[in-house]
mmCIF file of C-alpha atoms in Angstrom:
data_model
loop_
_atom_site.group_PDB
_atom_site.id
_atom_site.type_symbol
_atom_site.label_atom_id
_atom_site.label_comp_id
_atom_site.label_asym_id
_atom_site.label_seq_id
_atom_site.Cartn_x
_atom_site.Cartn_y
_atom_site.Cartn_z
ATOM 1 C CA MET A 1 178.004 -91.628 -4.391
ATOM 2 C CA GLU A 2 180.678 -93.605 -6.211
ATOM 3 C CA ASP A 3 183.422 -91.408 -7.644
ATOM 4 C CA ILE A 4 184.910 -92.991 -10.769
ATOM 5 C CA LEU A 5 187.879 -91.917 -12.867
ATOM 6 C CA GLU A 6 187.656 -93.139 -16.466
ATOM 7 C CA ILE A 7 190.630 -93.283 -18.829
ATOM 8 C CA GLU A 8 190.161 -94.786 -22.291
ATOM 9 C CA GLY A 9 187.156 -96.788 -21.132
ATOM 10 C CA LYS A 10 188.917 -98.181 -18.042
ATOM 11 C CA LYS A 11 187.203 -97.234 -14.799
ATOM 12 C CA PHE A 12 189.293 -96.576 -11.692
ATOM 13 C CA THR A 13 187.973 -96.308 -8.159
ATOM 14 C CA SER A 14 191.445 -95.337 -6.912
ATOM 15 C CA ARG A 15 192.977 -92.061 -8.079
ATOM 16 C CA PHE A 16 196.380 -92.899 -6.640
ATOM 17 C CA PHE A 17 198.883 -94.337 -9.127
ATOM 18 C CA LEU A 18 202.189 -95.826 -8.053
ATOM 19 C CA GLY A 19 205.669 -95.928 -9.566
ATOM 20 C CA THR A 20 207.713 -99.074 -8.923
ATOM 21 C CA GLY A 21 211.319 -97.866 -8.950
ATOM 22 C CA LYS A 22 213.797 -97.534 -6.056
ATOM 23 C CA PHE A 23 212.127 -99.967 -3.642
ATOM 24 C CA GLY A 24 214.475 -102.015 -1.462
ATOM 25 C CA SER A 25 213.002 -105.270 -2.745
ATOM 26 C CA LEU A 26 210.279 -106.566 -5.025
ATOM 27 C CA GLU A 27 208.490 -107.949 -1.966
ATOM 28 C CA GLN A 28 208.431 -104.493 -0.418
ATOM 29 C CA MET A 29 207.132 -103.039 -3.667
ATOM 30 C CA ARG A 30 204.335 -105.602 -3.799
ATOM 31 C CA GLU A 31 203.271 -104.804 -0.240
ATOM 32 C CA ALA A 32 203.213 -101.085 -1.056
ATOM 33 C CA ILE A 33 201.006 -101.782 -4.069
ATOM 34 C CA ILE A 34 198.594 -103.787 -1.943
ATOM 35 C CA ARG A 35 198.477 -101.248 0.911
ATOM 36 C CA SER A 36 197.902 -98.357 -1.485
ATOM 37 C CA GLU A 37 194.937 -100.064 -3.197
ATOM 38 C CA THR A 38 196.204 -98.636 -6.475
ATOM 39 C CA GLU A 39 194.860 -99.955 -9.758
ATOM 40 C CA LEU A 40 197.704 -98.787 -12.007
ATOM 41 C CA VAL A 41 201.482 -98.898 -11.632
ATOM 42 C CA THR A 42 204.297 -97.709 -13.865
ATOM 43 C CA VAL A 43 207.292 -99.895 -14.702
ATOM 44 C CA ALA A 44 210.493 -99.067 -16.585
ATOM 45 C CA LEU A 45 211.227 -101.351 -19.552
ATOM 46 C CA ARG A 46 214.667 -102.282 -18.222
ATOM 47 C CA ARG A 47 212.989 -103.947 -15.234
ATOM 48 C CA ILE A 48 210.918 -106.285 -17.414
ATOM 49 C CA ASP A 49 212.714 -109.567 -18.162
ATOM 50 C CA PRO A 50 210.969 -111.432 -21.007
ATOM 51 C CA ASP A 51 213.438 -114.328 -20.726
ATOM 52 C CA LYS A 52 212.719 -114.793 -17.006
ATOM 53 C CA LYS A 53 216.426 -115.166 -16.222
ATOM 54 C CA GLN A 54 215.964 -113.180 -13.034
ATOM 55 C CA ALA A 55 213.128 -112.228 -10.730
ATOM 56 C CA ASP A 56 210.591 -110.588 -13.028
ATOM 57 C CA ILE A 57 208.931 -107.480 -11.635
ATOM 58 C CA LEU A 58 205.667 -108.317 -13.435
ATOM 59 C CA SER A 59 205.278 -111.469 -11.324
ATOM 60 C CA PHE A 60 205.217 -109.303 -8.167
ATOM 61 C CA ILE A 61 202.383 -107.099 -9.416
ATOM 62 C CA PRO A 62 198.841 -108.424 -8.736
ATOM 63 C CA SER A 63 197.120 -109.496 -11.928
ATOM 64 C CA SER A 64 194.250 -107.040 -11.374
ATOM 65 C CA ILE A 65 196.638 -104.069 -11.655
ATOM 66 C CA ILE A 66 197.207 -102.260 -14.962
ATOM 67 C CA VAL A 67 200.916 -102.122 -15.793
ATOM 68 C CA MET A 68 201.877 -98.945 -17.630
ATOM 69 C CA THR A 69 205.389 -99.060 -19.051
ATOM 70 C CA ASN A 70 207.239 -95.770 -18.906
ATOM 71 C CA THR A 71 209.758 -94.799 -21.551
ATOM 72 C CA SER A 72 212.380 -93.794 -19.002
ATOM 73 C CA GLY A 73 215.741 -93.372 -20.694
ATOM 74 C CA ALA A 74 214.330 -92.055 -23.969
ATOM 75 C CA ARG A 75 215.999 -88.849 -25.121
ATOM 76 C CA ASN A 76 213.829 -88.323 -28.189
ATOM 77 C CA ALA A 77 210.516 -89.433 -29.659
ATOM 78 C CA ASP A 78 211.957 -92.259 -31.769
ATOM 79 C CA GLN A 79 213.586 -93.849 -28.717
ATOM 80 C CA ALA A 80 210.330 -93.579 -26.782
ATOM 81 C CA VAL A 81 208.470 -95.392 -29.560
ATOM 82 C CA LYS A 82 211.061 -98.192 -29.641
ATOM 83 C CA ILE A 83 210.820 -98.663 -25.873
ATOM 84 C CA ALA A 84 207.023 -98.831 -26.043
ATOM 85 C CA LYS A 85 207.117 -101.465 -28.785
ATOM 86 C CA PHE A 86 209.677 -103.567 -26.897
ATOM 87 C CA ALA A 87 207.493 -103.411 -23.782
ATOM 88 C CA ARG A 88 204.403 -104.520 -25.663
ATOM 89 C CA ALA A 89 206.326 -107.397 -27.214
ATOM 90 C CA ALA A 90 207.476 -108.413 -23.717
ATOM 91 C CA GLY A 91 203.865 -108.699 -22.578
ATOM 92 C CA ALA A 92 203.472 -105.394 -20.738
ATOM 93 C CA GLY A 93 200.425 -104.277 -22.733
ATOM 94 C CA ASN A 94 199.389 -101.051 -24.457
ATOM 95 C CA TRP A 95 199.462 -98.545 -21.596
ATOM 96 C CA ILE A 96 202.440 -96.210 -21.987
ATOM 97 C CA LYS A 97 203.662 -93.301 -19.911
ATOM 98 C CA VAL A 98 205.729 -91.201 -22.291
ATOM 99 C CA GLU A 99 208.888 -89.816 -20.692
ATOM 100 C CA VAL A 100 211.282 -88.041 -23.029
ATOM 101 C CA VAL A 101 214.084 -86.410 -21.065
ATOM 102 C CA SER A 102 217.101 -84.861 -22.767
ATOM 103 C CA ASP A 103 218.113 -82.668 -19.819
ATOM 104 C CA SER A 104 220.563 -84.580 -17.616
ATOM 105 C CA LYS A 105 220.806 -82.065 -14.778
ATOM 106 C CA TYR A 106 217.203 -81.282 -13.852
ATOM 107 C CA LEU A 107 215.596 -84.233 -15.683
ATOM 108 C CA LEU A 108 212.949 -81.973 -17.164
ATOM 109 C CA PRO A 109 210.910 -83.460 -20.025
ATOM 110 C CA ASP A 110 211.385 -82.348 -23.617
ATOM 111 C CA ASN A 111 207.875 -81.153 -24.402
ATOM 112 C CA THR A 112 208.362 -80.960 -28.165
ATOM 113 C CA GLU A 113 209.610 -84.539 -28.452
ATOM 114 C CA THR A 114 206.900 -85.650 -26.026
ATOM 115 C CA VAL A 115 204.189 -84.354 -28.361
ATOM 116 C CA LYS A 116 205.848 -86.111 -31.298
ATOM 117 C CA ALA A 117 206.120 -89.403 -29.381
ATOM 118 C CA THR A 118 202.473 -89.168 -28.352
ATOM 119 C CA GLU A 119 201.351 -88.708 -31.954
ATOM 120 C CA LEU A 120 203.405 -91.707 -33.130
ATOM 121 C CA LEU A 121 202.342 -94.032 -30.304
ATOM 122 C CA VAL A 122 198.643 -93.228 -30.608
ATOM 123 C CA ARG A 123 198.864 -94.226 -34.277
ATOM 124 C CA GLU A 124 200.393 -97.538 -33.147
ATOM 125 C CA GLY A 125 197.403 -98.270 -30.917
ATOM 126 C CA PHE A 126 198.916 -97.413 -27.531
ATOM 127 C CA ILE A 127 197.045 -95.785 -24.652
ATOM 128 C CA VAL A 128 199.329 -92.832 -24.049
ATOM 129 C CA MET A 129 199.734 -90.791 -20.874
ATOM 130 C CA PRO A 130 202.490 -88.218 -21.472
ATOM 131 C CA TYR A 131 204.605 -86.663 -18.729
ATOM 132 C CA PHE A 132 205.482 -83.032 -19.446
ATOM 133 C CA SER A 133 206.398 -79.664 -18.004
ATOM 134 C CA PRO A 134 203.079 -77.871 -17.427
ATOM 135 C CA ASP A 135 202.235 -75.634 -20.353
ATOM 136 C CA LEU A 136 198.697 -75.069 -21.608
ATOM 137 C CA ILE A 137 199.696 -74.967 -25.283
ATOM 138 C CA ILE A 138 201.579 -78.270 -24.986
ATOM 139 C CA ALA A 139 198.651 -79.790 -23.094
ATOM 140 C CA ARG A 140 196.354 -78.846 -25.971
ATOM 141 C CA ARG A 141 198.725 -80.388 -28.497
ATOM 142 C CA LEU A 142 198.905 -83.597 -26.455
ATOM 143 C CA ARG A 143 195.116 -83.708 -26.302
ATOM 144 C CA ASP A 144 194.864 -83.176 -30.040
ATOM 145 C CA ALA A 145 197.488 -85.889 -30.600
ATOM 146 C CA GLY A 146 195.204 -88.392 -28.857
ATOM 147 C CA ALA A 147 196.628 -88.595 -25.341
ATOM 148 C CA ALA A 148 194.407 -90.512 -22.911
ATOM 149 C CA SER A 149 195.405 -88.163 -20.105
ATOM 150 C CA VAL A 150 198.089 -85.568 -19.439
ATOM 151 C CA MET A 151 200.638 -85.775 -16.621
ATOM 152 C CA PRO A 152 202.170 -82.396 -15.696
ATOM 153 C CA LEU A 153 205.022 -82.386 -13.193
ATOM 154 C CA GLY A 154 204.567 -80.777 -9.803
ATOM 155 C CA SER A 155 208.306 -80.129 -9.434
ATOM 156 C CA PRO A 156 211.469 -81.855 -10.698
ATOM 157 C CA ILE A 157 211.277 -85.632 -10.506
ATOM 158 C CA GLY A 158 212.490 -87.097 -7.219
ATOM 159 C CA SER A 159 212.855 -83.661 -5.607
ATOM 160 C CA GLY A 160 210.018 -83.992 -3.087
ATOM 161 C CA LYS A 161 209.421 -80.235 -3.330
ATOM 162 C CA GLY A 162 205.679 -80.526 -3.894
ATOM 163 C CA ILE A 163 203.579 -78.557 -6.348
ATOM 164 C CA LYS A 164 205.785 -75.656 -7.407
ATOM 165 C CA THR A 165 203.898 -75.386 -10.693
ATOM 166 C CA ARG A 166 200.533 -74.995 -8.975
ATOM 167 C CA GLU A 167 199.107 -72.121 -11.037
ATOM 168 C CA LEU A 168 200.155 -73.677 -14.349
ATOM 169 C CA ILE A 169 198.601 -77.009 -13.393
ATOM 170 C CA LYS A 170 195.390 -75.281 -12.332
ATOM 171 C CA ILE A 171 195.138 -73.630 -15.754
ATOM 172 C CA ILE A 172 195.520 -77.015 -17.448
ATOM 173 C CA ILE A 173 192.879 -78.573 -15.179
ATOM 174 C CA ASP A 174 190.462 -75.750 -16.017
ATOM 175 C CA GLU A 175 191.104 -75.737 -19.759
ATOM 176 C CA ILE A 176 191.815 -79.317 -20.846
ATOM 177 C CA ASP A 177 188.984 -81.833 -21.096
ATOM 178 C CA LEU A 178 191.177 -84.810 -20.198
ATOM 179 C CA PRO A 179 192.131 -86.450 -16.898
ATOM 180 C CA VAL A 180 195.052 -84.520 -15.386
ATOM 181 C CA ILE A 181 197.388 -86.696 -13.312
ATOM 182 C CA VAL A 182 199.954 -84.739 -11.301
ATOM 183 C CA ASP A 183 203.277 -86.559 -11.523
ATOM 184 C CA ALA A 184 206.767 -85.976 -10.107
ATOM 185 C CA GLY A 185 207.988 -84.041 -7.096
ATOM 186 C CA LEU A 186 205.291 -85.026 -4.600
ATOM 187 C CA GLY A 187 207.218 -85.688 -1.399
ATOM 188 C CA PHE A 188 204.560 -85.863 1.329
ATOM 189 C CA PRO A 189 200.947 -87.038 1.548
ATOM 190 C CA SER A 190 199.896 -83.402 1.977
ATOM 191 C CA HIS A 191 201.233 -82.709 -1.528
ATOM 192 C CA ALA A 192 198.906 -85.364 -2.940
ATOM 193 C CA ALA A 193 195.969 -83.839 -1.068
ATOM 194 C CA GLU A 194 196.882 -80.402 -2.444
ATOM 195 C CA ALA A 195 196.929 -81.707 -6.014
ATOM 196 C CA MET A 196 193.517 -83.277 -5.592
ATOM 197 C CA GLU A 197 192.084 -80.140 -3.963
ATOM 198 C CA LEU A 198 193.149 -78.248 -7.097
ATOM 199 C CA GLY A 199 190.913 -80.543 -9.117
ATOM 200 C CA ALA A 200 193.475 -82.994 -10.459
ATOM 201 C CA SER A 201 192.032 -86.332 -11.551
ATOM 202 C CA GLY A 202 194.770 -88.263 -9.772
ATOM 203 C CA VAL A 203 198.412 -88.352 -8.696
ATOM 204 C CA LEU A 204 201.381 -90.590 -9.409
ATOM 205 C CA VAL A 205 204.065 -91.059 -6.746
ATOM 206 C CA ASN A 206 207.208 -93.167 -6.521
ATOM 207 C CA THR A 207 210.321 -91.807 -4.801
ATOM 208 C CA ALA A 208 208.570 -90.517 -1.672
ATOM 209 C CA LEU A 209 207.276 -94.024 -0.994
ATOM 210 C CA ALA A 210 210.311 -96.024 -1.967
ATOM 211 C CA ILE A 211 212.781 -94.095 0.202
ATOM 212 C CA ALA A 212 210.517 -93.898 3.270
ATOM 213 C CA GLU A 213 211.426 -95.942 6.357
ATOM 214 C CA ASN A 214 208.136 -97.782 5.902
ATOM 215 C CA PRO A 215 207.252 -97.751 2.184
ATOM 216 C CA PRO A 216 204.005 -99.773 2.482
ATOM 217 C CA GLY A 217 202.791 -97.502 5.277
ATOM 218 C CA MET A 218 203.698 -94.407 3.286
ATOM 219 C CA ALA A 219 201.856 -95.826 0.274
ATOM 220 C CA GLU A 220 198.729 -96.119 2.383
ATOM 221 C CA ALA A 221 199.227 -92.583 3.727
ATOM 222 C CA PHE A 222 199.459 -91.166 0.197
ATOM 223 C CA ALA A 223 196.382 -93.102 -0.882
ATOM 224 C CA LEU A 224 194.372 -91.748 2.051
ATOM 225 C CA ALA A 225 195.577 -88.205 1.370
ATOM 226 C CA THR A 226 194.533 -88.566 -2.257
ATOM 227 C CA LYS A 227 191.047 -89.609 -1.165
ATOM 228 C CA ALA A 228 190.831 -86.744 1.344
ATOM 229 C CA GLY A 229 191.923 -84.163 -1.213
ATOM 230 C CA ARG A 230 189.437 -85.451 -3.758
ATOM 231 C CA LEU A 231 186.588 -85.339 -1.240
ATOM 232 C CA GLY A 232 187.585 -81.809 -0.244
ATOM 233 C CA TYR A 233 187.483 -80.757 -3.897
ATOM 234 C CA LEU A 234 184.067 -82.310 -4.434
ATOM 235 C CA CYS A 235 182.736 -80.504 -1.351
ATOM 236 C CA LYS A 236 183.735 -77.147 -2.917
ATOM 237 C CA ASN A 237 185.412 -75.600 0.113
ATOM 238 C CA THR A 238 186.817 -72.669 -1.884
ATOM 239 C CA ALA A 239 188.711 -69.628 -0.668
ATOM 240 C CA ALA A 240 185.923 -67.410 -2.031
ATOM 241 C CA GLY A 241 183.881 -68.216 1.036
ATOM 242 C CA PHE A 242 186.492 -66.927 3.466
ATOM 243 C CA SER A 243 187.207 -63.418 4.773
ATOM 244 C CA SER A 244 190.502 -61.562 5.087
ATOM 245 C CA PHE A 245 189.662 -61.119 8.782
ATOM 246 C CA ALA A 246 189.067 -63.552 11.603
ATOM 247 C CA SER A 247 185.607 -65.080 11.761
ATOM 248 C CA PRO A 248 184.342 -66.951 14.849
ATOM 249 C CA SER A 249 183.091 -70.474 14.337
ATOM 250 C CA SER A 250 180.559 -69.993 17.159
ATOM 251 C CA PRO A 251 178.022 -67.116 17.368
ATOM 252 C CA LEU A 252 178.855 -64.232 19.666
ATOM 253 C CA GLU A 253 175.218 -63.504 20.535
ATOM 254 C CA GLY A 254 174.250 -64.431 24.056
ATOM 255 C CA VAL A 255 177.800 -64.533 25.382
ATOM 256 C CA ILE A 256 177.970 -63.573 29.092
ATOM 257 C CA ARG A 257 180.068 -60.435 29.514
#
């Protein structure tokens, strides 16, 4: 049975989304996109060159892929809105990942300003996917503001520590009727599988791919792990079915003693 993720009327067969920063070259980035079979990538505004005076990142992204500009660098809601409008004017479209980060040490998102930016951008006709520190109350406010999905962090961005906010993300998945995309901190394919086994709608990964010795191969590994985790979730292999004690996988009856 076909398993489709739908966000604002757009149907995705892949639940693996890819960030485009930190790659050694645009050619390497393009190959990672192709190997991952992703259908959506994020791009920072500063990497979009509307004047085409240098190699334009958009020309290295297959035309079938949705480009979602992120508001990286914004320290408040007003800056995020300006970045989104510049990106749309440069031809990057209406999909926006809201990133509002005022903390320079841990790069944790400012949830209050993120909600404000989401409200403003939705009014401007953008499809908004906000990145935030997992908090059920904030997730509800983002939903009510018109977010197309919510993107809680697994651990600090670029840390590779995996899902340290597991229980908080699980609460959001259970309580919010929106796609939940786990973003930031996923360092290994197993982290992507874990997020999907929790019931996440998808994952977004960048640093773990870009700094790997073989970024295109790692992109494929993450994509496969995402599929495996999703299938495991759909098959409902829950801990409730297991015992605290050992249980043989083969019957003991009829064993020669």
